[in-house]
Short mmCIF file of C-alpha atoms in Angstrom, two decimals:
data_model
loop_
_atom_site.label_atom_id
_atom_site.label_comp_id
_atom_site.label_asym_id
_atom_site.label_seq_id
_atom_site.Cartn_x
_atom_site.Cartn_y
_atom_site.Cartn_z
CA UNK U 14 8.76 -3.82 -14.64
CA UNK U 15 6.84 -0.62 -15.41
CA UNK U 16 3.96 -1.72 -13.16
CA UNK U 17 6.39 -2.49 -10.32
CA UNK U 18 8.00 0.94 -10.75
CA UNK U 19 4.62 2.69 -10.83
CA UNK U 20 3.52 0.91 -7.63
CA UNK U 21 6.37 2.44 -5.62
CA UNK U 22 6.14 5.68 -3.69
CA UNK U 23 7.05 8.99 -5.30
CA UNK U 24 10.10 9.24 -3.04
CA UNK U 25 11.45 5.94 -4.31
CA UNK U 26 10.57 6.75 -7.91
CA UNK U 27 12.43 10.05 -7.74
CA UNK U 28 15.42 8.35 -6.13
CA UNK U 29 15.40 5.56 -8.71
CA UNK U 30 15.16 8.04 -11.57
CA UNK U 31 18.04 10.04 -10.12
CA UNK U 32 20.11 6.90 -9.60
CA UNK U 33 19.24 5.59 -13.08
CA UNK U 34 20.19 8.86 -14.78
CA UNK U 35 23.46 8.97 -12.83
CA UNK U 36 24.14 5.34 -13.75
CA UNK U 37 23.67 6.05 -17.47
CA UNK U 38 25.90 9.13 -17.35
CA UNK U 39 28.60 7.28 -15.42
CA UNK U 40 28.38 4.30 -17.78
CA UNK U 41 28.97 6.52 -20.83
CA UNK U 42 31.77 8.29 -18.99
CA UNK U 43 33.33 4.96 -17.92
CA UNK U 44 33.13 3.54 -21.46
CA UNK U 45 34.79 6.60 -22.98
CA UNK U 46 37.40 6.92 -20.25
CA UNK U 47 38.01 3.17 -20.27
CA UNK U 48 38.69 3.13 -23.98
CA UNK U 49 40.89 6.23 -23.85
CA UNK U 50 42.79 5.01 -20.80
CA UNK U 51 43.30 1.50 -22.20
CA UNK U 52 44.51 2.98 -25.49
CA UNK U 53 46.87 5.31 -23.64
CA UNK U 54 48.23 2.51 -21.44
CA UNK U 55 48.87 0.26 -24.44
CA UNK U 56 50.43 3.14 -26.35
CA UNK U 57 52.72 3.97 -23.41
CA UNK U 58 53.63 0.30 -23.13
CA UNK U 59 54.59 0.14 -26.80
CA UNK U 60 56.54 3.38 -26.60
CA UNK U 61 58.42 2.20 -23.51
CA UNK U 62 59.22 -1.06 -25.25
CA UNK U 63 60.50 0.73 -28.36
CA UNK U 64 62.52 3.21 -26.30
CA UNK U 65 64.04 0.39 -24.25
CA UNK U 66 65.18 -1.62 -27.29
CA UNK U 67 66.58 1.52 -28.93
CA UNK U 68 68.51 2.36 -25.78
CA UNK U 69 69.86 -1.18 -25.63
CA UNK U 70 70.84 -1.01 -29.27
CA UNK U 71 72.74 2.23 -28.72
CA UNK U 72 74.66 0.93 -25.71
CA UNK U 73 75.24 -2.66 -26.80
CA UNK U 74 78.94 -3.55 -26.83
CA UNK U 75 80.28 -6.67 -28.62
CA UNK U 76 83.68 -8.28 -28.67
CA UNK U 77 85.37 -11.59 -29.39
CA UNK U 78 86.48 -13.61 -26.41
CA UNK U 79 87.87 -17.06 -26.74
CA UNK U 80 87.08 -17.08 -30.39
CA UNK U 81 83.39 -16.31 -29.99
CA UNK U 82 81.36 -13.16 -30.12
CA UNK U 83 79.99 -12.06 -26.74
CA UNK U 84 78.17 -9.08 -25.30
CA UNK U 85 80.57 -7.09 -23.26
CA UNK U 86 77.98 -5.35 -21.02
CA UNK U 87 75.26 -7.17 -19.03
CA UNK U 88 71.87 -7.22 -20.82
CA UNK U 89 70.18 -8.33 -17.59
CA UNK U 90 70.56 -4.79 -16.27
CA UNK U 91 68.37 -3.58 -19.15
CA UNK U 92 65.78 -6.31 -18.62
CA UNK U 93 65.38 -6.15 -14.83
CA UNK U 94 63.40 -2.85 -14.40
CA UNK U 95 60.55 -3.98 -16.70
CA UNK U 96 60.78 -7.76 -16.21
CA UNK U 97 61.69 -8.01 -19.89
CA UNK U 98 63.49 -10.75 -21.82
CA UNK U 99 66.31 -9.93 -24.24
CA UNK U 100 67.95 -11.88 -26.99
CA UNK U 101 71.00 -10.85 -29.07
CA UNK U 102 71.23 -12.79 -32.37
CA UNK U 103 73.34 -13.03 -35.46
CA UNK U 104 71.28 -11.19 -38.01
CA UNK U 105 72.10 -13.62 -40.82
CA UNK U 106 71.75 -16.97 -39.11
CA UNK U 107 69.57 -16.17 -36.11
CA UNK U 108 72.07 -17.91 -33.84
CA UNK U 109 71.94 -16.65 -30.25
CA UNK U 110 74.86 -14.52 -29.14
CA UNK U 111 73.45 -13.78 -25.66
CA UNK U 112 70.05 -13.86 -23.92
CA UNK U 113 68.46 -13.33 -20.52
CA UNK U 114 67.39 -16.20 -18.33
CA UNK U 115 64.24 -18.06 -19.42
CA UNK U 116 64.00 -16.07 -22.64
CA UNK U 117 61.57 -17.75 -25.08
CA UNK U 118 62.85 -18.99 -28.40
CA UNK U 119 61.20 -16.52 -30.71
CA UNK U 120 60.98 -17.66 -34.36
CA UNK U 121 63.69 -16.50 -36.72
CA UNK U 122 61.15 -14.69 -38.80
CA UNK U 123 60.69 -12.14 -36.10
CA UNK U 124 64.24 -10.97 -36.51
CA UNK U 125 63.30 -9.24 -39.75
CA UNK U 126 60.29 -7.40 -38.29
CA UNK U 127 60.39 -4.45 -35.95
CA UNK U 128 57.27 -5.35 -33.90
CA UNK U 129 55.50 -8.66 -33.37
CA UNK U 130 53.51 -10.58 -30.75
CA UNK U 131 54.66 -14.12 -30.06
CA UNK U 132 53.53 -16.46 -27.26
CA UNK U 133 51.99 -13.71 -25.15
CA UNK U 134 55.01 -11.40 -25.59
CA UNK U 135 55.29 -8.19 -27.48
CA UNK U 136 58.64 -8.31 -29.25
CA UNK U 137 60.58 -5.31 -30.56
CA UNK U 138 63.42 -6.23 -32.95
CA UNK U 139 66.27 -4.01 -34.07
CA UNK U 140 68.85 -5.11 -36.67
CA UNK U 141 72.03 -3.03 -36.95
CA UNK U 142 75.71 -3.25 -37.76
CA UNK U 143 78.37 -3.02 -35.07
CA UNK U 144 82.14 -2.53 -35.45
CA UNK U 145 84.18 -5.15 -33.56
CA UNK U 146 87.79 -6.36 -33.69
CA UNK U 147 87.97 -9.53 -35.75
CA UNK U 148 89.19 -12.63 -33.96
CA UNK U 149 91.94 -13.47 -36.52
CA UNK U 150 93.52 -10.08 -36.16
CA UNK U 151 92.67 -8.17 -33.06
CA UNK U 152 94.02 -5.02 -34.66
CA UNK U 153 91.54 -5.21 -37.53
CA UNK U 154 87.96 -3.87 -37.08
CA UNK U 155 85.00 -5.30 -39.03
CA UNK U 156 81.26 -4.73 -39.20
CA UNK U 157 78.94 -7.45 -37.86
CA UNK U 158 75.12 -7.51 -38.44
CA UNK U 159 73.34 -8.08 -35.11
CA UNK U 160 69.65 -8.35 -34.21
CA UNK U 161 68.37 -7.42 -30.75
CA UNK U 162 64.97 -8.80 -29.56
CA UNK U 163 63.44 -6.99 -26.57
CA UNK U 164 60.17 -8.52 -25.31
CA UNK U 165 57.71 -8.00 -22.47
CA UNK U 166 54.56 -9.92 -21.52
CA UNK U 167 51.35 -8.47 -22.92
CA UNK U 168 49.53 -9.75 -19.83
CA UNK U 169 51.25 -7.12 -17.72
CA UNK U 170 49.71 -4.25 -19.62
CA UNK U 171 46.35 -6.06 -19.91
CA UNK U 172 46.33 -6.54 -16.14
CA UNK U 173 46.78 -2.80 -15.76
CA UNK U 174 43.94 -2.18 -18.23
CA UNK U 175 41.77 -4.66 -16.28
CA UNK U 176 42.48 -2.85 -13.01
CA UNK U 177 41.57 0.45 -14.58
CA UNK U 178 38.31 -0.97 -15.91
CA UNK U 179 37.51 -2.56 -12.54
CA UNK U 180 38.15 0.78 -10.86
CA UNK U 181 35.79 2.46 -13.35
CA UNK U 182 33.07 -0.18 -12.75
CA UNK U 183 33.39 0.25 -8.98
CA UNK U 184 33.27 4.01 -9.48
CA UNK U 185 30.06 3.69 -11.53
CA UNK U 186 28.44 1.49 -8.86
CA UNK U 187 29.59 3.72 -6.02
CA UNK U 188 28.43 6.84 -7.84
CA UNK U 189 25.05 5.26 -8.58
CA UNK U 190 24.63 4.18 -4.97
CA UNK U 191 25.58 7.64 -3.74
CA UNK U 192 23.17 9.24 -6.20
CA UNK U 193 20.40 6.88 -5.02
CA UNK U 194 21.07 7.68 -1.36
CA UNK U 195 21.19 11.41 -2.05
CA UNK U 196 18.05 11.12 -4.15
CA UNK U 197 16.24 9.42 -1.26
CA UNK U 198 17.43 12.03 1.21
CA UNK U 199 16.56 14.96 -1.05
CA UNK U 200 13.18 13.52 -2.06
CA UNK U 201 12.34 12.84 1.59
CA UNK U 202 13.17 16.43 2.45
CA UNK U 203 11.29 17.75 -0.57
CA UNK U 204 8.23 15.58 0.13
CA UNK U 205 8.17 16.21 3.89
CA UNK U 206 5.41 18.86 3.52
CA UNK U 207 3.33 16.37 1.51
CA UNK U 208 3.87 13.75 4.24
CA UNK U 209 2.55 16.23 6.79
CA UNK U 210 -0.43 16.95 4.54
CA UNK U 211 -1.09 13.20 4.24
CA UNK U 212 -0.91 12.68 8.01
CA UNK U 213 -3.30 15.57 8.61
CA UNK U 214 -5.70 14.24 5.95
CA UNK U 215 -5.66 10.80 7.59
CA UNK U 216 -6.44 12.36 10.97
CA UNK U 217 -9.32 14.27 9.41
CA UNK U 218 -10.56 11.04 7.81
CA UNK U 219 -10.37 9.22 11.16
CA UNK U 220 -11.99 12.01 13.19
CA UNK U 221 -14.33 13.20 10.41
CA UNK U 222 -13.58 16.74 11.53
CA UNK U 223 -13.17 19.08 8.53
CA UNK U 224 -12.73 22.03 10.88
CA UNK U 225 -9.05 21.08 11.28
CA UNK U 226 -6.53 22.99 9.23
CA UNK U 227 -3.68 21.57 7.17
CA UNK U 228 -0.10 22.84 7.64
CA UNK U 229 0.83 25.33 4.90
CA UNK U 230 4.61 25.55 4.19
CA UNK U 231 6.14 29.02 4.22
CA UNK U 232 7.23 28.72 0.59
CA UNK U 233 5.98 29.72 -2.84
CA UNK U 234 6.26 26.34 -4.56
CA UNK U 235 3.69 23.83 -5.81
CA UNK U 236 3.47 22.03 -2.46
CA UNK U 237 2.49 25.21 -0.67
CA UNK U 238 -0.11 25.89 -3.36
CA UNK U 239 -1.50 22.37 -2.86
CA UNK U 240 -1.66 22.89 0.91
CA UNK U 241 -3.48 26.20 0.51
CA UNK U 242 -5.92 24.59 -1.93
CA UNK U 243 -6.64 21.70 0.46
CA UNK U 244 -7.07 24.11 3.36
CA UNK U 245 -9.55 26.17 1.35
CA UNK U 246 -11.40 23.00 0.35
CA UNK U 247 -11.66 21.94 4.02
CA UNK U 248 -13.01 25.35 4.98
CA UNK U 249 -15.61 25.11 2.22
CA UNK U 250 -16.55 21.59 3.34
CA UNK U 251 -16.85 22.75 6.94
CA UNK U 252 -19.16 25.57 5.92
CA UNK U 253 -21.19 23.20 3.74
CA UNK U 254 -21.33 20.64 6.52
CA UNK U 255 -22.49 23.23 9.03
CA UNK U 256 -25.18 24.41 6.61
CA UNK U 257 -26.29 20.84 5.87
CA UNK U 258 -26.39 19.97 9.59
CA UNK U 259 -28.47 23.06 10.32
CA UNK U 260 -30.84 22.24 7.48
CA UNK U 261 -31.22 18.64 8.66
CA UNK U 262 -31.86 19.82 12.20
CA UNK U 263 -34.58 22.12 10.92
CA UNK U 264 -36.08 19.27 8.89
CA UNK U 265 -36.07 16.93 11.89
CA UNK U 266 -37.61 19.64 14.02
CA UNK U 267 -40.29 20.24 11.37
CA UNK U 268 -41.10 16.52 11.03
CA UNK U 269 -41.31 16.11 14.79
CA UNK U 270 -43.53 19.17 15.19
CA UNK U 271 -45.69 18.28 12.19
CA UNK U 272 -46.14 14.70 13.39
CA UNK U 273 -47.06 15.94 16.83
CA UNK U 274 -49.54 18.45 15.45
CA UNK U 275 -51.13 15.82 13.18
CA UNK U 276 -52.06 13.60 16.12
CA UNK U 277 -54.85 15.90 17.39
CA UNK U 278 -56.80 16.25 14.10
CA UNK U 279 -56.32 12.53 13.39
CA UNK U 280 -57.78 11.66 16.78
CA UNK U 281 -60.78 13.87 16.02
CA UNK U 282 -61.23 12.27 12.58
CA UNK U 283 -61.02 8.79 14.11
CA UNK U 284 -63.67 9.64 16.68
CA UNK U 285 -66.04 10.99 14.04
CA UNK U 286 -65.49 8.03 11.73
CA UNK U 287 -66.13 5.57 14.56
CA UNK U 288 -69.38 7.40 15.31
CA UNK U 289 -70.41 7.39 11.64
CA UNK U 290 -69.61 3.69 11.30
CA UNK U 291 -71.97 2.98 14.18
CA UNK U 292 -74.91 5.10 13.00
CA UNK U 293 -74.72 4.47 9.26
CA UNK U 294 -75.73 1.31 7.46
CA UNK U 295 -75.37 -0.23 4.05
CA UNK U 296 -72.81 1.15 1.62
CA UNK U 297 -72.34 4.27 3.72
CA UNK U 298 -71.34 2.15 6.71
CA UNK U 299 -68.83 0.22 4.56
CA UNK U 300 -67.36 3.49 3.27
CA UNK U 301 -67.08 4.78 6.83
CA UNK U 302 -65.37 1.54 7.93
CA UNK U 303 -62.89 1.79 5.02
CA UNK U 304 -62.11 5.40 5.88
CA UNK U 305 -61.76 4.42 9.52
CA UNK U 306 -59.20 1.70 8.66
CA UNK U 307 -57.21 4.07 6.47
CA UNK U 308 -57.24 6.72 9.17
CA UNK U 309 -56.11 4.23 11.80
CA UNK U 310 -53.23 3.21 9.55
CA UNK U 311 -52.42 6.89 9.02
CA UNK U 312 -52.36 7.42 12.78
CA UNK U 313 -49.93 4.51 13.19
CA UNK U 314 -47.74 5.93 10.43
CA UNK U 315 -47.78 9.39 12.05
CA UNK U 316 -46.91 7.84 15.41
CA UNK U 317 -44.00 5.97 13.80
CA UNK U 318 -42.72 9.09 12.07
CA UNK U 319 -43.05 11.07 15.29
CA UNK U 320 -40.99 8.51 17.21
CA UNK U 321 -38.29 8.41 14.53
CA UNK U 322 -38.26 12.20 14.22
CA UNK U 323 -37.80 12.55 17.98
CA UNK U 324 -34.93 10.06 17.83
CA UNK U 325 -33.30 11.97 14.95
CA UNK U 326 -33.76 15.27 16.77
CA UNK U 327 -32.35 13.67 19.95
CA UNK U 328 -35.50 14.44 21.87
CA UNK U 329 -35.51 12.11 24.82
CA UNK U 330 -38.79 11.02 26.32
CA UNK U 331 -39.00 10.99 30.13
CA UNK U 332 -37.25 7.89 31.50
CA UNK U 333 -38.02 5.94 34.65
CA UNK U 334 -37.10 2.60 36.20
CA UNK U 335 -38.91 0.05 34.05
CA UNK U 336 -39.03 -3.72 34.23
CA UNK U 337 -38.60 -4.84 30.61
CA UNK U 338 -40.10 -8.25 31.40
CA UNK U 339 -43.42 -6.64 32.36
CA UNK U 340 -43.38 -4.54 29.19
CA UNK U 341 -42.78 -7.64 27.03
CA UNK U 342 -45.60 -9.61 28.75
CA UNK U 343 -48.03 -6.71 28.21
CA UNK U 344 -47.06 -6.44 24.54
CA UNK U 345 -47.45 -10.22 24.07
CA UNK U 346 -50.85 -10.12 25.73
CA UNK U 347 -51.90 -7.34 23.35
CA UNK U 348 -50.84 -9.44 20.36
CA UNK U 349 -52.33 -12.68 21.66
CA UNK U 350 -55.72 -12.35 19.93
CA UNK U 351 -53.98 -11.49 16.64
CA UNK U 352 -51.49 -14.36 16.70
CA UNK U 353 -53.79 -16.40 14.45
CA UNK U 354 -52.35 -19.90 14.08
CA UNK U 355 -48.85 -19.08 15.39
CA UNK U 356 -47.45 -20.30 18.69
CA UNK U 357 -46.19 -17.35 20.76
CA UNK U 358 -44.35 -18.14 24.01
CA UNK U 359 -42.79 -15.69 26.42
CA UNK U 360 -40.10 -16.58 28.97
CA UNK U 361 -38.88 -13.67 31.09
CA UNK U 362 -36.80 -12.84 34.14
CA UNK U 363 -36.96 -9.51 35.99
CA UNK U 364 -34.75 -6.99 34.15
CA UNK U 365 -34.86 -3.37 35.25
CA UNK U 366 -33.61 -0.64 32.96
CA UNK U 367 -33.83 3.15 32.77
CA UNK U 368 -36.23 3.78 29.90
CA UNK U 369 -39.46 5.16 28.51
CA UNK U 370 -42.15 2.50 28.96
CA UNK U 371 -44.20 3.52 25.93
CA UNK U 372 -41.18 3.38 23.61
CA UNK U 373 -40.02 0.04 25.04
CA UNK U 374 -43.55 -1.32 24.61
CA UNK U 375 -43.51 -0.18 20.99
CA UNK U 376 -40.11 -1.83 20.45
CA UNK U 377 -41.23 -5.19 21.84
CA UNK U 378 -44.54 -5.00 20.00
CA UNK U 379 -42.81 -4.31 16.65
CA UNK U 380 -40.40 -7.22 17.08
CA UNK U 381 -43.19 -9.68 17.79
CA UNK U 382 -45.42 -8.25 15.04
CA UNK U 383 -42.51 -8.64 12.61
CA UNK U 384 -42.08 -12.30 13.56
CA UNK U 385 -45.83 -13.03 13.31
CA UNK U 386 -46.34 -11.11 10.08
CA UNK U 387 -43.44 -12.62 8.11
CA UNK U 388 -43.67 -16.31 9.03
CA UNK U 389 -46.14 -18.96 7.80
CA UNK U 390 -48.88 -20.60 9.90
CA UNK U 391 -47.67 -23.02 12.56
CA UNK U 392 -44.44 -21.09 13.19
CA UNK U 393 -43.23 -21.01 16.78
CA UNK U 394 -42.24 -17.51 17.95
CA UNK U 395 -40.20 -17.38 21.19
CA UNK U 396 -39.62 -14.26 23.26
CA UNK U 397 -37.10 -14.22 26.12
CA UNK U 398 -35.89 -11.51 28.48
CA UNK U 399 -32.89 -11.93 30.78
CA UNK U 400 -29.75 -10.38 32.19
CA UNK U 401 -26.21 -11.23 31.08
CA UNK U 402 -22.90 -9.49 31.87
CA UNK U 403 -24.48 -6.25 32.98
CA UNK U 404 -26.88 -6.14 30.05
CA UNK U 405 -30.54 -6.85 29.52
CA UNK U 406 -31.22 -9.03 26.48
CA UNK U 407 -34.55 -9.17 24.67
CA UNK U 408 -34.52 -12.02 22.13
CA UNK U 409 -37.30 -12.67 19.61
CA UNK U 410 -36.69 -15.78 17.50
CA UNK U 411 -38.75 -17.92 15.16
CA UNK U 412 -38.36 -21.10 13.12
CA UNK U 413 -39.69 -19.59 9.91
CA UNK U 414 -37.89 -19.11 6.58
CA UNK U 415 -35.59 -16.38 7.93
CA UNK U 416 -34.57 -13.06 6.43
CA UNK U 417 -33.52 -13.17 2.75
CA UNK U 418 -29.77 -12.61 2.31
CA UNK U 419 -30.32 -9.54 0.14
CA UNK U 420 -32.23 -7.82 3.00
CA UNK U 421 -29.99 -8.73 5.95
CA UNK U 422 -27.64 -5.76 5.56
CA UNK U 423 -30.45 -3.18 5.38
CA UNK U 424 -33.20 -4.83 7.38
CA UNK U 425 -33.13 -2.01 9.96
CA UNK U 426 -33.35 0.78 7.40
CA UNK U 427 -36.55 2.76 6.95
CA UNK U 428 -39.21 1.69 4.48
CA UNK U 429 -37.49 -1.65 3.77
CA UNK U 430 -40.01 -4.42 3.20
CA UNK U 431 -39.67 -7.97 1.94
CA UNK U 432 -41.36 -9.25 -1.19
CA UNK U 433 -43.59 -11.55 0.88
CA UNK U 434 -44.85 -8.91 3.29
CA UNK U 435 -48.33 -10.05 4.21
CA UNK U 436 -49.11 -7.42 6.82
CA UNK U 437 -49.19 -4.33 4.66
CA UNK U 438 -46.60 -2.67 6.90
CA UNK U 439 -44.88 0.63 6.14
CA UNK U 440 -41.37 -0.77 6.61
CA UNK U 441 -40.73 1.34 9.72
CA UNK U 442 -41.15 -1.32 12.40
CA UNK U 443 -37.55 -2.52 12.65
CA UNK U 444 -36.23 1.00 12.09
CA UNK U 445 -38.21 2.02 15.19
CA UNK U 446 -36.78 -0.95 17.09
CA UNK U 447 -33.22 0.19 16.34
CA UNK U 448 -34.03 3.84 17.12
CA UNK U 449 -35.56 2.94 20.50
CA UNK U 450 -32.68 0.61 21.37
CA UNK U 451 -30.09 3.26 20.57
CA UNK U 452 -31.87 6.07 22.39
CA UNK U 453 -31.75 3.77 25.44
CA UNK U 454 -28.00 3.22 25.12
CA UNK U 455 -28.21 -0.19 23.44
CA UNK U 456 -28.54 -1.71 19.99
CA UNK U 457 -30.21 -4.50 18.04
CA UNK U 458 -28.76 -7.11 15.70
CA UNK U 459 -30.03 -9.84 13.44
CA UNK U 460 -28.77 -13.41 13.78
CA UNK U 461 -29.35 -16.37 11.49
CA UNK U 462 -29.35 -19.57 13.57
CA UNK U 463 -27.88 -22.68 11.89
CA UNK U 464 -31.22 -24.50 12.32
CA UNK U 465 -32.99 -21.77 10.31
CA UNK U 466 -35.33 -18.92 11.09
CA UNK U 467 -34.41 -15.48 12.35
CA UNK U 468 -33.31 -14.17 15.74
CA UNK U 469 -33.44 -10.49 16.74
CA UNK U 470 -31.35 -9.65 19.83
CA UNK U 471 -31.79 -6.32 21.63
CA UNK U 472 -29.17 -5.41 24.25
CA UNK U 473 -29.78 -2.62 26.76
CA UNK U 474 -27.75 -1.46 29.76
CA UNK U 475 -29.13 -3.03 32.97
CA UNK U 476 -29.76 -1.41 36.35
CA UNK U 477 -30.18 -3.07 39.73
CA UNK U 478 -32.27 -6.22 40.28
CA UNK U 479 -35.95 -5.52 39.75
CA UNK U 480 -38.18 -5.33 42.76
CA UNK U 481 -41.74 -6.44 42.39
CA UNK U 482 -43.57 -9.32 40.86
CA UNK U 483 -41.84 -11.67 38.49
CA UNK U 484 -43.89 -12.68 35.44
CA UNK U 485 -44.49 -16.36 35.25
CA UNK U 486 -41.67 -18.01 33.35
CA UNK U 487 -42.63 -19.65 30.14
CA UNK U 488 -46.01 -17.92 30.00
CA UNK U 489 -47.82 -18.54 26.73
CA UNK U 490 -49.39 -15.33 25.50
CA UNK U 491 -51.11 -16.82 22.49
CA UNK U 492 -51.53 -20.31 21.24
CA UNK U 493 -52.94 -21.58 17.96
#
């Protein structure tokens, strides 16, 4: 119950609290008023009954007719207004002198009591003496003891009490419903500024634009203070974001410039080390060869960082019409001697795109190197290039063990390498593939075929049909 209440909105909680408080107040009021009203109704009923029997007693006239005592006036006139029943009895014997129609036969014992309840009736009894002319001598007057029983149904007054209680119950329900409706209306009006703040915050979340401002109510309450606080927070976030963006831009610019500047001294070092490796012998030659290999790896790393830094800094290399199939065949031919005991096949169709040939060559080379470096001997690596639905698709697939599940979500991140990396890579190859694909208006994704292995699919926007030679379909670039 508490959890269900807590899960509702503030508007509903305020309305429910308002309705609940009103319900409790009205219930207490209804209980008190119901008891007081019921007591008053029953008291009035008893007083009316007592007053009616006293009035009848005062006006009752008796006389002898035909040798028997009769009531001279009609008792039905006294019974009709209140639907009462009346009995006039001899006080000593309880024998009926007169009674209204359908009057119950109340026990004789009730004649000696002023008030009693018998058979669903409340009975008021009055015993008194009345002077009448005696039947043996009409000129002589004697006193006769008479009892009058005046009764009304208790159900009549209880029905009235029930109607009063029903009216109070309906009043409690109606008051609670009205309080709930008013609570909803008032809470909606009171929370309208918060709703506007929420809508603005959702727009900012969707657009990721902290430069937008939140509406500040023209009031001095807590909601206005919250709006001003949120607006100040957004301004601070915007300033922090602008500073962070500027700092990142400067860092990207620095990395790009540093990588570019490192290429010239590295080229000079490589040339000198190659010369030393040729002229030296023995241990010195081995040391020169080791330094040469490390420097070559450093040059590849610098080239990778330079490409990624240019992509981060949105520096676009000069683009031209390029046939991706020719680029893929050249890259496969370059890797052919290093394929070792893998089977590398290339199947291409002409596919012209607007791109930088060197970057596309690097992308294709990295995909094929990744497949060759992370699959065991005897693995078949297939490379295809084709057009489909206005796109150029470069697909590199293999029948090796595939990408481990724990790496699939971050395989294109930088410096991510598998535990079985045999090539000593830096973990930038697939990051470069994604960067090149995106700078050319496309993207790359990893697929896991049901038969096993891994499939990397690069999609790029296509241009018109390529003019020029078509590489031989199904050309094998390297074979074990």
